[in-house]
C-alpha cells in the first residue's frame, strides 16, 4: 500500500499511556521535536483508567515531611520478594532516579502528586513500610484542557458514578458515608451537583481523578511543550536503516503513514493484555483452558513487542508471573460489549467472602489482588476453568457496593435484571442461583459467621496485616476486615482471572534501550511502560509498581535520547569543521 503521508521529528513515541507521555514530555522539555502516535481515538491507554498510584520511596514529598528512608530498606523489601529476579542495577537506577523524575515533573510540568501517608506495602515482611512510599496523581480540573478534554480516554464507566471518577482515600470514604455523616453528605452532594452541571455544559466529567488525572496532566504538559499528538495511528512495523531504528509505519483510517525520527523511537504500547497468542505462551492458566480477561484497553495487543522482536529484540519468557493479576467480573453492556470490572476495593471490606463452586472459601479475601488470583488458580482443579463468587449480604451491598453495583441509594434492579448480580433470600437460594454446592456453602457461611461475631478469622487470618486493615473499614470494630453475613437477601458476583496489565516485556538496559539477542542496544530503540520488562521480576510488591517504573524509565529513555542527540550534533558539527 502506498505511503500517504510522512512526518519527521526528533523523537517518535508510540503509545500514549504513562510510559509514552512521560517520555514525550521529557524529550520535548529537552528541546527535541516530539510526535506521539496513538492507535486509539483517545489518549491515555490503561493509565487513564488506572488508580494513578506510583510506588516510589523517597519522593520529594516524603523528604519534605521528614519521612525519607535509607535506600537499603526498600532494596531489602524488594530483595525479599523478587529473589533471584532482583536486578541490583535496575532497582538501584529506579530507586535513585524515580524521585528525580517526580521532582522534574512537578517543577517543570503540569504533573503534580499527593503523597499516600498511610498506604501500606502489600507484604508484611522485613523492609516493608506503611505509608510514604506511594504518591498519586493530584485531581485535575478538566476545564484546563479546553477542547482537548475530548481526546482524554475516559475511565471505565462502571468504576465511575454516572461518568464521574471517585478517588481512593478520603473521596471514596465520603461517598461510602454519604448517608451516615452530614459532612460526607455535603461533600458528596457538591461533587454530584457539579457533575450534573458538567454533563449539561461539557458532556463529561471535568472533576478528573486517579489515573485519568495523571493522563490529563501529562497531556496538558505535552501540549504546553508543543508535542504533536496523532490519534488513530496504529504502528505496524519499525523502520530500520543501517542497523538503526529511524521510525515506524502506521495504519491510519486514511492509509499508511510513515514517521521518521532523527534521534530515537520509544515503544510504549502497553504490553500484551489482549494478545491471545502471547497469553497462551506466557500465562499458564490460559494454556490450561481458563480465559484471561484484562481490564486494560483492547488496543493493547502487544504490537510494540512484536515489532521489536521482528528486528531482533527479545521478550522475557522467564518471569514467574507474566501479568499483573487481578480479579475481574464481566459486565454485559447495553451496546453488546463486555465490561471488565477490576475488584480492587470492596473485597477487603468487612462482610464479604469469596467461595468456589464447591462452597468453600479459598483465600484471605482482603489480601492484594495478585495474591487473590494466585490462590484462585492454586485452588482450581486442572480440568476446570478458574472462577469464584464474591458473597455478601444486603447490609454490605448497600454500604460498600459489590463490583459494578453501587451502594445505596442507587438501584440494584438493573444489575439483577442483566444477570450480573445474583440474589437469594436465603443462603441456599443464592447457592442455587450461582450453582454452588448448597450444603457446603451454608456450612462455610455459618462457620465464618461464628468467628466473625468475635472479629476473628482462624481459617485465613483476615485483618492481621497493615495492608488488609487499610483495605477494610476503620469504622468497623473489633476487626475492620470482618463482619458476619447475616441479613438477607444475599448477593453474589462471579469473578474470573484477569489483570491490570502485563509484566513480561522487552529486555532492555537500565536506560530503557532495547537490547538485541546478544545483549547489545538496538540503536535508536527504547521501551517504556509495560513494553519494558517489569523491573519487579514478575512480582507485585506494592500498588504503583507499574506506573512508577513506567514514568521513571520513560523519563530516563528521553534523557538518554537527548544526551545521544547532543553528542551526535557535536560529532556532526566537529566533522563539518574538519
Ligand atoms: C483499573 C486499573 C487500575 C490500575 N491502577 C494502577 C495504579 O494505581 N498504579 C499502577 O502502578 N498501576 C495501575 N494499573 C496498571 C497500569 O495502569 C498499567 O500498568 C499502565 O498504565 C501501563 O502503562 P503503559 O504506558 O505501558 O500503557 P498504556 O497506559 O496502556 O498505554 C499504551 C497505549 O498504547 C497504545 N497502543 C497500543 N498499540 C499501539 C500501536 N500499535 N500503535 C500506537 N499505539 C498503540 C494503546 O492504545 C494505549 O493507549 C491499573 C490498571 C487498571 C486496569
Short mmCIF file of N, CA, C and O in Angstrom, two decimals, residues 46-47 76 100 103 117-118 132 306 319 351 368 422 444 463 466-467 511 540 562:
data_model
loop_
_atom_site.label_atom_id
_atom_site.label_comp_id
_atom_site.label_asym_id
_atom_site.label_seq_id
_atom_site.Cartn_x
_atom_site.Cartn_y
_atom_site.Cartn_z
N UNK A 46 -4.24 2.32 29.34
CA UNK A 46 -4.61 1.76 30.64
C UNK A 46 -4.41 2.80 31.74
O UNK A 46 -5.16 2.84 32.72
N UNK A 47 -3.39 3.62 31.55
CA UNK A 47 -3.07 4.63 32.56
C UNK A 47 -4.29 5.50 32.88
O UNK A 47 -4.55 5.84 34.03
N UNK A 76 15.92 -3.92 50.48
CA UNK A 76 15.75 -5.17 51.23
C UNK A 76 14.36 -5.74 51.00
O UNK A 76 14.18 -6.95 50.76
N UNK A 100 13.92 11.78 41.30
CA UNK A 100 14.32 12.89 40.41
C UNK A 100 13.27 13.11 39.33
O UNK A 100 13.01 14.24 38.91
N UNK A 103 10.52 15.04 40.89
CA UNK A 103 10.94 16.43 41.08
C UNK A 103 10.86 17.18 39.75
O UNK A 103 10.34 18.30 39.68
N UNK A 117 0.26 8.92 52.80
CA UNK A 117 0.98 8.83 54.08
C UNK A 117 0.64 7.56 54.86
O UNK A 117 1.33 7.22 55.83
N UNK A 118 -0.41 6.84 54.44
CA UNK A 118 -0.80 5.65 55.20
C UNK A 118 -0.99 4.44 54.30
O UNK A 118 -1.62 3.46 54.70
N UNK A 132 4.16 6.61 52.92
CA UNK A 132 5.27 7.43 52.42
C UNK A 132 5.99 6.87 51.21
O UNK A 132 6.93 7.49 50.72
N UNK A 306 5.89 -7.25 19.35
CA UNK A 306 6.05 -7.96 18.07
C UNK A 306 6.94 -7.18 17.12
O UNK A 306 7.81 -7.77 16.45
N UNK A 319 9.72 -14.91 33.56
CA UNK A 319 9.14 -14.35 34.79
C UNK A 319 8.22 -15.38 35.45
O UNK A 319 7.50 -16.11 34.76
N UNK A 351 -17.50 -8.22 55.80
CA UNK A 351 -18.81 -8.78 55.45
C UNK A 351 -18.84 -9.36 54.05
O UNK A 351 -19.94 -9.56 53.51
N UNK A 368 -3.85 -8.70 48.66
CA UNK A 368 -3.72 -7.94 47.42
C UNK A 368 -4.36 -8.69 46.25
O UNK A 368 -4.51 -9.92 46.29
N UNK A 422 -26.32 -11.80 41.36
CA UNK A 422 -27.22 -12.90 41.74
C UNK A 422 -27.76 -12.62 43.13
O UNK A 422 -27.04 -12.09 43.99
N UNK A 444 -20.02 -23.17 55.26
CA UNK A 444 -18.95 -22.16 55.18
C UNK A 444 -19.42 -20.85 55.80
O UNK A 444 -18.71 -20.23 56.61
N UNK A 463 -7.48 -9.49 58.38
CA UNK A 463 -7.33 -8.33 59.26
C UNK A 463 -6.08 -8.38 60.12
O UNK A 463 -6.03 -7.72 61.16
N UNK A 466 -1.09 -4.76 58.06
CA UNK A 466 -1.44 -3.36 57.79
C UNK A 466 -2.17 -3.21 56.45
O UNK A 466 -3.11 -2.42 56.34
N UNK A 467 -1.76 -3.98 55.42
CA UNK A 467 -2.42 -3.85 54.12
C UNK A 467 -3.89 -4.24 54.23
O UNK A 467 -4.78 -3.52 53.76
N UNK A 511 18.86 2.13 30.88
CA UNK A 511 18.44 3.40 30.26
C UNK A 511 17.22 3.18 29.38
O UNK A 511 16.87 4.04 28.58
N UNK A 540 4.64 -8.64 42.54
CA UNK A 540 3.79 -7.46 42.75
C UNK A 540 3.98 -6.98 44.19
O UNK A 540 3.13 -7.23 45.06
N UNK A 562 18.08 12.46 24.49
CA UNK A 562 18.54 13.85 24.42
C UNK A 562 20.06 13.92 24.54
O UNK A 562 20.72 14.66 23.80
#
